[in-house]
């Protein structure tokens, strides 16, 4: 069964390597330094008080004019409110973990089916799935919120009846509504990325497994998954970072339910009325960024290999 290959991807990885290898190391370090300056300034400000942040630049910390302390971090971590920062971290995990694992599980099966199972309409089904990437997330938020809060119903005027397509599960204002939305919008990209990798696996391996009597599930579990660890890790990084740092979807689906809010909303609320506590945002941002950094550096060895998955064949 022939796999589907996307035109224009052959040799892309080699071309990228040639371009990067021709750039002087000094130029790359210059770009890294310039790109890191805003983050470094934010880190310095996270240790400075409100008056210092307002009256002088972060670079004055290296002179006698500036001072540092851990007061901002202490305030962020110990602030008493309806939803503390520690509770919001738990909510963020309740959103990011299922929104990362579930799309990977579903997309891996779908990608294998599109790549190596020959069925009628396979190409059109794959095109229809990937085309969902073009659907703007913003236009679907309110309809999804209405679906979560009231279900889906179809009125039949001729029969004077209302048909319930999806019952009201009462998901509005919960973290479940957030990770369900992330799962739905993350699946098309996950299927596209995994398909591009799985379709590039050696065909001889699959034929040998079939000769030995292996069925599709055995091939998927024993061969495809172990060989697909780099691309699975790459997507896991993308999806975890996206869901962990999301504000729009969480704010739309959760709204005023403060006990369900993730860290992105909790930190935004730290600024208070009229932004009088905006000096706490820098410290809150680094508290919130700690876990994504752990995930990235734990999986970063797979990151580049996963990004170039399926593009270096030939």
mmCIF file of C-alpha atoms in Angstrom:
data_model
loop_
_atom_site.group_PDB
_atom_site.id
_atom_site.type_symbol
_atom_site.label_atom_id
_atom_site.label_comp_id
_atom_site.label_asym_id
_atom_site.label_seq_id
_atom_site.Cartn_x
_atom_site.Cartn_y
_atom_site.Cartn_z
ATOM 1 C CA UNK A 1 0.000 0.000 0.000
ATOM 2 C CA UNK A 2 1.601 3.180 -1.155
ATOM 3 C CA UNK A 3 1.879 6.035 1.298
ATOM 4 C CA UNK A 4 0.900 9.600 0.536
ATOM 5 C CA UNK A 5 3.836 11.993 0.198
ATOM 6 C CA UNK A 6 3.429 15.749 0.144
ATOM 7 C CA UNK A 7 5.093 17.510 -2.794
ATOM 8 C CA UNK A 8 7.891 19.875 -1.975
ATOM 9 C CA UNK A 9 8.978 18.193 1.268
ATOM 10 C CA UNK A 10 11.663 15.944 -0.263
ATOM 11 C CA UNK A 11 15.074 17.129 0.823
ATOM 12 C CA UNK A 12 13.758 20.087 2.837
ATOM 13 C CA UNK A 13 15.632 18.942 5.930
ATOM 14 C CA UNK A 14 18.910 18.732 4.000
ATOM 15 C CA UNK A 15 18.366 22.212 2.552
ATOM 16 C CA UNK A 16 17.711 23.666 6.007
ATOM 17 C CA UNK A 17 20.876 22.010 7.318
ATOM 18 C CA UNK A 18 22.948 23.458 4.456
ATOM 19 C CA UNK A 19 21.587 26.949 5.058
ATOM 20 C CA UNK A 20 22.193 26.823 8.818
ATOM 21 C CA UNK A 21 25.669 25.343 8.415
ATOM 22 C CA UNK A 22 26.637 28.309 6.214
ATOM 23 C CA UNK A 23 25.787 30.895 8.880
ATOM 24 C CA UNK A 24 28.744 31.964 11.049
ATOM 25 C CA UNK A 25 28.492 30.924 14.686
ATOM 26 C CA UNK A 26 28.995 34.504 15.819
ATOM 27 C CA UNK A 27 25.963 35.663 13.846
ATOM 28 C CA UNK A 28 23.826 32.960 15.440
ATOM 29 C CA UNK A 29 24.935 33.957 18.922
ATOM 30 C CA UNK A 30 24.175 37.595 18.090
ATOM 31 C CA UNK A 31 20.622 36.654 17.151
ATOM 32 C CA UNK A 32 20.275 34.603 20.355
ATOM 33 C CA UNK A 33 21.470 37.507 22.511
ATOM 34 C CA UNK A 34 19.188 40.064 20.830
ATOM 35 C CA UNK A 35 16.231 37.694 21.075
ATOM 36 C CA UNK A 36 16.918 37.025 24.774
ATOM 37 C CA UNK A 37 17.227 40.642 25.939
ATOM 38 C CA UNK A 38 13.457 41.220 26.519
ATOM 39 C CA UNK A 39 13.180 37.970 28.471
ATOM 40 C CA UNK A 40 16.222 38.836 30.533
ATOM 41 C CA UNK A 41 14.795 42.304 31.256
ATOM 42 C CA UNK A 42 11.515 40.718 32.350
ATOM 43 C CA UNK A 43 13.419 38.358 34.649
ATOM 44 C CA UNK A 44 15.286 41.260 36.247
ATOM 45 C CA UNK A 45 12.070 43.237 36.736
ATOM 46 C CA UNK A 46 10.476 40.274 38.474
ATOM 47 C CA UNK A 47 12.850 40.960 41.401
ATOM 48 C CA UNK A 48 12.228 44.737 41.480
ATOM 49 C CA UNK A 49 9.556 46.638 43.344
ATOM 50 C CA UNK A 50 6.722 48.663 41.886
ATOM 51 C CA UNK A 51 8.404 52.076 42.216
ATOM 52 C CA UNK A 52 11.681 50.810 40.762
ATOM 53 C CA UNK A 53 9.909 49.321 37.733
ATOM 54 C CA UNK A 54 7.989 52.528 37.099
ATOM 55 C CA UNK A 55 10.798 55.035 37.632
ATOM 56 C CA UNK A 56 13.809 53.386 36.004
ATOM 57 C CA UNK A 57 14.836 50.782 33.455
ATOM 58 C CA UNK A 58 15.732 47.233 34.419
ATOM 59 C CA UNK A 59 19.398 47.819 33.572
ATOM 60 C CA UNK A 60 19.763 50.163 36.571
ATOM 61 C CA UNK A 61 19.763 47.092 38.800
ATOM 62 C CA UNK A 62 23.466 46.764 37.999
ATOM 63 C CA UNK A 63 24.160 50.159 39.563
ATOM 64 C CA UNK A 64 23.521 51.628 42.973
ATOM 65 C CA UNK A 65 20.191 53.023 41.768
ATOM 66 C CA UNK A 66 18.373 49.676 41.720
ATOM 67 C CA UNK A 67 17.654 46.927 44.199
ATOM 68 C CA UNK A 68 16.236 43.419 44.132
ATOM 69 C CA UNK A 69 14.162 41.274 46.438
ATOM 70 C CA UNK A 70 11.903 38.222 46.462
ATOM 71 C CA UNK A 71 8.841 40.199 47.565
ATOM 72 C CA UNK A 72 7.097 39.912 44.207
ATOM 73 C CA UNK A 73 7.421 36.131 44.149
ATOM 74 C CA UNK A 74 6.308 35.875 47.770
ATOM 75 C CA UNK A 75 3.224 37.965 47.009
ATOM 76 C CA UNK A 76 2.375 35.942 43.899
ATOM 77 C CA UNK A 77 2.725 32.579 45.657
ATOM 78 C CA UNK A 78 0.968 33.556 48.887
ATOM 79 C CA UNK A 79 -1.702 35.924 47.608
ATOM 80 C CA UNK A 80 -5.035 34.994 49.208
ATOM 81 C CA UNK A 81 -7.946 35.044 46.775
ATOM 82 C CA UNK A 82 -10.785 32.856 45.550
ATOM 83 C CA UNK A 83 -8.329 31.136 43.242
ATOM 84 C CA UNK A 84 -4.703 31.191 44.405
ATOM 85 C CA UNK A 85 -1.805 30.744 42.034
ATOM 86 C CA UNK A 86 -1.219 27.188 43.280
ATOM 87 C CA UNK A 87 -4.860 26.239 42.652
ATOM 88 C CA UNK A 88 -4.670 27.796 39.194
ATOM 89 C CA UNK A 89 -1.563 25.713 38.464
ATOM 90 C CA UNK A 90 -3.610 22.594 39.235
ATOM 91 C CA UNK A 91 -6.301 23.838 36.839
ATOM 92 C CA UNK A 92 -3.683 24.412 34.152
ATOM 93 C CA UNK A 93 -2.500 20.827 34.523
ATOM 94 C CA UNK A 94 -6.123 19.645 34.370
ATOM 95 C CA UNK A 95 -6.364 21.403 30.997
ATOM 96 C CA UNK A 96 -2.924 20.847 29.456
ATOM 97 C CA UNK A 97 -2.439 17.140 30.233
ATOM 98 C CA UNK A 98 -5.636 15.748 28.627
ATOM 99 C CA UNK A 99 -5.429 18.341 25.829
ATOM 100 C CA UNK A 100 -1.972 16.952 24.987
ATOM 101 C CA UNK A 101 -2.409 13.218 25.510
ATOM 102 C CA UNK A 102 -5.829 12.754 23.878
ATOM 103 C CA UNK A 103 -4.976 14.406 20.516
ATOM 104 C CA UNK A 104 -1.756 12.371 20.336
ATOM 105 C CA UNK A 105 -3.623 9.113 20.971
ATOM 106 C CA UNK A 106 -6.368 9.803 18.421
ATOM 107 C CA UNK A 107 -4.099 11.373 15.802
ATOM 108 C CA UNK A 108 -1.597 8.499 15.908
ATOM 109 C CA UNK A 109 -4.314 5.992 15.002
ATOM 110 C CA UNK A 110 -5.755 8.303 12.321
ATOM 111 C CA UNK A 111 -2.344 9.064 10.817
ATOM 112 C CA UNK A 112 -1.510 5.365 10.534
ATOM 113 C CA UNK A 113 -4.877 4.690 8.902
ATOM 114 C CA UNK A 114 -4.452 7.494 6.364
ATOM 115 C CA UNK A 115 -0.874 6.426 5.577
ATOM 116 C CA UNK A 116 -1.002 2.628 5.407
ATOM 117 C CA UNK A 117 -4.604 1.394 5.297
ATOM 118 C CA UNK A 118 -6.115 1.438 1.819
ATOM 119 C CA UNK A 119 -9.804 2.353 1.976
ATOM 120 C CA UNK A 120 -12.176 4.124 -0.373
ATOM 121 C CA UNK A 121 -12.026 7.899 -0.141
ATOM 122 C CA UNK A 122 -8.822 7.922 1.903
ATOM 123 C CA UNK A 123 -7.263 10.887 0.081
ATOM 124 C CA UNK A 124 -10.415 13.007 0.250
ATOM 125 C CA UNK A 125 -10.931 12.190 3.926
ATOM 126 C CA UNK A 126 -7.366 13.233 4.678
ATOM 127 C CA UNK A 127 -7.720 16.468 2.706
ATOM 128 C CA UNK A 128 -10.971 17.261 4.517
ATOM 129 C CA UNK A 129 -9.325 16.629 7.890
ATOM 130 C CA UNK A 130 -6.269 18.767 7.201
ATOM 131 C CA UNK A 131 -8.409 21.543 5.692
ATOM 132 C CA UNK A 132 -9.876 22.066 9.175
ATOM 133 C CA UNK A 133 -6.613 23.873 9.960
ATOM 134 C CA UNK A 134 -8.059 26.789 7.982
ATOM 135 C CA UNK A 135 -11.040 27.176 10.339
ATOM 136 C CA UNK A 136 -10.410 30.219 12.573
ATOM 137 C CA UNK A 137 -10.563 29.297 16.229
ATOM 138 C CA UNK A 138 -12.122 32.608 17.194
ATOM 139 C CA UNK A 139 -15.282 32.159 15.107
ATOM 140 C CA UNK A 140 -16.052 28.810 16.766
ATOM 141 C CA UNK A 141 -15.705 29.823 20.422
ATOM 142 C CA UNK A 142 -19.204 31.219 20.975
ATOM 143 C CA UNK A 143 -21.009 28.370 19.138
ATOM 144 C CA UNK A 144 -18.969 25.876 21.169
ATOM 145 C CA UNK A 145 -19.805 27.695 24.397
ATOM 146 C CA UNK A 146 -23.504 27.539 23.502
ATOM 147 C CA UNK A 147 -23.084 23.820 22.794
ATOM 148 C CA UNK A 148 -21.420 23.243 26.173
ATOM 149 C CA UNK A 149 -24.056 25.237 28.049
ATOM 150 C CA UNK A 150 -27.243 24.119 26.306
ATOM 151 C CA UNK A 151 -26.498 21.164 24.067
ATOM 152 C CA UNK A 152 -27.566 20.897 20.424
ATOM 153 C CA UNK A 153 -31.203 20.631 19.388
ATOM 154 C CA UNK A 154 -32.940 20.377 16.021
ATOM 155 C CA UNK A 155 -36.474 21.714 15.631
ATOM 156 C CA UNK A 156 -38.783 19.780 13.273
ATOM 157 C CA UNK A 157 -41.659 22.184 12.414
ATOM 158 C CA UNK A 158 -43.656 19.670 10.413
ATOM 159 C CA UNK A 159 -43.675 17.186 13.284
ATOM 160 C CA UNK A 160 -43.869 19.871 15.972
ATOM 161 C CA UNK A 161 -40.992 18.228 17.795
ATOM 162 C CA UNK A 162 -37.494 19.099 18.928
ATOM 163 C CA UNK A 163 -34.796 16.501 18.395
ATOM 164 C CA UNK A 164 -31.921 16.546 20.872
ATOM 165 C CA UNK A 165 -28.669 15.867 19.025
ATOM 166 C CA UNK A 166 -26.330 16.526 21.954
ATOM 167 C CA UNK A 167 -27.685 16.807 25.511
ATOM 168 C CA UNK A 168 -26.663 19.535 27.910
ATOM 169 C CA UNK A 169 -23.714 18.153 29.875
ATOM 170 C CA UNK A 170 -23.236 21.384 31.843
ATOM 171 C CA UNK A 171 -19.623 21.838 30.706
ATOM 172 C CA UNK A 172 -19.649 25.635 30.528
ATOM 173 C CA UNK A 173 -17.441 27.134 33.214
ATOM 174 C CA UNK A 174 -15.328 23.985 33.682
ATOM 175 C CA UNK A 175 -11.825 22.985 32.675
ATOM 176 C CA UNK A 176 -13.363 20.104 30.695
ATOM 177 C CA UNK A 177 -14.802 22.569 28.183
ATOM 178 C CA UNK A 178 -11.341 24.093 27.709
ATOM 179 C CA UNK A 179 -9.422 20.877 27.041
ATOM 180 C CA UNK A 180 -12.191 19.545 24.802
ATOM 181 C CA UNK A 181 -11.866 22.672 22.666
ATOM 182 C CA UNK A 182 -8.077 22.387 22.553
ATOM 183 C CA UNK A 183 -8.386 18.717 21.611
ATOM 184 C CA UNK A 184 -10.738 19.427 18.731
ATOM 185 C CA UNK A 185 -8.625 22.201 17.263
ATOM 186 C CA UNK A 186 -5.341 20.391 17.888
ATOM 187 C CA UNK A 187 -6.326 17.186 16.072
ATOM 188 C CA UNK A 188 -5.992 18.415 12.437
ATOM 189 C CA UNK A 189 -2.432 19.607 12.974
ATOM 190 C CA UNK A 190 -1.554 16.474 14.930
ATOM 191 C CA UNK A 191 -2.878 14.215 12.165
ATOM 192 C CA UNK A 192 -1.021 16.234 9.520
ATOM 193 C CA UNK A 193 2.277 16.130 11.401
ATOM 194 C CA UNK A 194 2.094 12.447 12.348
ATOM 195 C CA UNK A 195 0.901 11.377 8.912
ATOM 196 C CA UNK A 196 3.830 13.100 7.236
ATOM 197 C CA UNK A 197 6.206 11.113 9.449
ATOM 198 C CA UNK A 198 4.455 7.730 9.491
ATOM 199 C CA UNK A 199 3.965 7.720 5.724
ATOM 200 C CA UNK A 200 7.738 8.071 5.336
ATOM 201 C CA UNK A 201 8.574 4.942 7.338
ATOM 202 C CA UNK A 202 10.160 2.106 5.280
ATOM 203 C CA UNK A 203 7.539 0.118 3.413
ATOM 204 C CA UNK A 204 9.610 -3.063 3.665
ATOM 205 C CA UNK A 205 9.181 -3.112 7.441
ATOM 206 C CA UNK A 206 5.397 -3.224 7.118
ATOM 207 C CA UNK A 207 5.473 -5.873 4.394
ATOM 208 C CA UNK A 208 7.763 -8.092 6.484
ATOM 209 C CA UNK A 209 5.443 -7.731 9.481
ATOM 210 C CA UNK A 210 2.425 -8.720 7.389
ATOM 211 C CA UNK A 211 4.263 -11.776 6.059
ATOM 212 C CA UNK A 212 4.865 -12.782 9.671
ATOM 213 C CA UNK A 213 1.112 -12.556 10.298
ATOM 214 C CA UNK A 214 0.924 -9.238 12.124
ATOM 215 C CA UNK A 215 -2.350 -7.337 11.917
ATOM 216 C CA UNK A 216 -2.689 -3.555 11.723
ATOM 217 C CA UNK A 217 -2.928 -3.049 15.486
ATOM 218 C CA UNK A 218 0.193 -5.140 16.117
ATOM 219 C CA UNK A 219 2.109 -3.218 13.445
ATOM 220 C CA UNK A 220 0.947 0.084 14.905
ATOM 221 C CA UNK A 221 1.775 -0.865 18.510
ATOM 222 C CA UNK A 222 5.037 -2.763 17.970
ATOM 223 C CA UNK A 223 6.551 -0.883 15.008
ATOM 224 C CA UNK A 224 4.956 2.505 14.313
ATOM 225 C CA UNK A 225 4.798 3.880 17.856
ATOM 226 C CA UNK A 226 8.425 3.086 18.808
ATOM 227 C CA UNK A 227 9.648 4.617 15.538
ATOM 228 C CA UNK A 228 7.448 7.693 15.956
ATOM 229 C CA UNK A 229 8.744 8.863 19.346
ATOM 230 C CA UNK A 230 10.497 11.978 17.904
ATOM 231 C CA UNK A 231 7.406 13.324 16.139
ATOM 232 C CA UNK A 232 5.149 12.431 19.075
ATOM 233 C CA UNK A 233 7.448 14.356 21.419
ATOM 234 C CA UNK A 234 7.588 17.325 19.026
ATOM 235 C CA UNK A 235 3.809 17.578 18.891
ATOM 236 C CA UNK A 236 3.574 17.090 22.662
ATOM 237 C CA UNK A 237 5.821 20.139 23.127
ATOM 238 C CA UNK A 238 3.762 22.240 20.719
ATOM 239 C CA UNK A 239 0.423 21.227 22.196
ATOM 240 C CA UNK A 240 1.465 21.487 25.848
ATOM 241 C CA UNK A 241 2.947 24.956 25.369
ATOM 242 C CA UNK A 242 -0.126 26.108 23.454
ATOM 243 C CA UNK A 243 -2.655 24.823 25.968
ATOM 244 C CA UNK A 244 -0.636 25.861 29.026
ATOM 245 C CA UNK A 245 -0.202 29.442 27.773
ATOM 246 C CA UNK A 246 -3.707 29.849 26.360
ATOM 247 C CA UNK A 247 -5.789 32.747 27.628
ATOM 248 C CA UNK A 248 -8.532 33.288 25.027
ATOM 249 C CA UNK A 249 -10.158 29.849 25.093
ATOM 250 C CA UNK A 250 -9.925 29.533 28.876
ATOM 251 C CA UNK A 251 -11.354 32.999 29.442
ATOM 252 C CA UNK A 252 -14.238 32.322 27.032
ATOM 253 C CA UNK A 253 -15.178 28.867 28.317
ATOM 254 C CA UNK A 254 -14.598 29.401 32.041
ATOM 255 C CA UNK A 255 -15.606 33.032 32.378
ATOM 256 C CA UNK A 256 -16.346 34.102 35.934
ATOM 257 C CA UNK A 257 -15.828 30.669 37.510
ATOM 258 C CA UNK A 258 -12.744 31.751 39.436
ATOM 259 C CA UNK A 259 -12.108 28.352 41.038
ATOM 260 C CA UNK A 260 -11.689 26.819 37.549
ATOM 261 C CA UNK A 261 -9.358 29.445 36.095
ATOM 262 C CA UNK A 262 -5.843 28.465 34.915
ATOM 263 C CA UNK A 263 -2.682 30.418 35.659
ATOM 264 C CA UNK A 264 -2.938 32.643 32.580
ATOM 265 C CA UNK A 265 -6.171 34.167 33.877
ATOM 266 C CA UNK A 266 -5.073 34.158 37.520
ATOM 267 C CA UNK A 267 -1.870 36.026 36.661
ATOM 268 C CA UNK A 268 -3.735 38.545 34.520
ATOM 269 C CA UNK A 269 -5.995 39.207 37.514
ATOM 270 C CA UNK A 270 -2.966 39.928 39.697
ATOM 271 C CA UNK A 271 -2.695 43.362 38.124
ATOM 272 C CA UNK A 272 -5.826 44.375 40.015
ATOM 273 C CA UNK A 273 -8.121 47.308 39.244
ATOM 274 C CA UNK A 274 -6.585 49.897 36.924
ATOM 275 C CA UNK A 275 -3.340 47.878 36.882
ATOM 276 C CA UNK A 276 -2.156 49.104 40.265
ATOM 277 C CA UNK A 277 -0.302 45.819 40.896
ATOM 278 C CA UNK A 278 1.178 45.409 37.441
ATOM 279 C CA UNK A 279 4.630 45.000 39.002
ATOM 280 C CA UNK A 280 3.593 41.454 40.021
ATOM 281 C CA UNK A 281 3.020 40.300 36.438
ATOM 282 C CA UNK A 282 6.696 39.659 35.699
ATOM 283 C CA UNK A 283 7.090 37.363 38.713
ATOM 284 C CA UNK A 284 3.804 35.635 37.915
ATOM 285 C CA UNK A 285 4.906 35.062 34.340
ATOM 286 C CA UNK A 286 8.042 33.216 35.446
ATOM 287 C CA UNK A 287 6.110 31.113 37.952
ATOM 288 C CA UNK A 288 3.740 30.157 35.159
ATOM 289 C CA UNK A 289 6.588 29.490 32.703
ATOM 290 C CA UNK A 290 8.489 27.075 34.960
ATOM 291 C CA UNK A 291 6.625 23.904 33.973
ATOM 292 C CA UNK A 292 6.632 24.543 30.192
ATOM 293 C CA UNK A 293 10.400 25.030 30.402
ATOM 294 C CA UNK A 294 10.747 21.692 32.186
ATOM 295 C CA UNK A 295 8.691 19.978 29.476
ATOM 296 C CA UNK A 296 10.649 21.617 26.663
ATOM 297 C CA UNK A 297 14.113 20.838 27.993
ATOM 298 C CA UNK A 298 13.040 17.277 28.837
ATOM 299 C CA UNK A 299 11.928 16.640 25.242
ATOM 300 C CA UNK A 300 14.075 19.090 23.291
ATOM 301 C CA UNK A 301 16.372 16.379 21.915
ATOM 302 C CA UNK A 302 13.378 15.112 19.926
ATOM 303 C CA UNK A 303 12.223 18.577 18.903
ATOM 304 C CA UNK A 304 14.258 19.187 15.746
ATOM 305 C CA UNK A 305 13.934 15.581 14.593
ATOM 306 C CA UNK A 306 10.177 15.800 15.023
ATOM 307 C CA UNK A 307 9.919 19.115 13.166
ATOM 308 C CA UNK A 308 11.725 17.664 10.152
ATOM 309 C CA UNK A 309 9.756 14.418 10.339
ATOM 310 C CA UNK A 310 9.085 12.995 6.910
ATOM 311 C CA UNK A 311 10.951 15.777 5.096
ATOM 312 C CA UNK A 312 14.386 14.218 4.648
ATOM 313 C CA UNK A 313 13.446 11.174 2.631
ATOM 314 C CA UNK A 314 15.275 10.871 -0.668
#
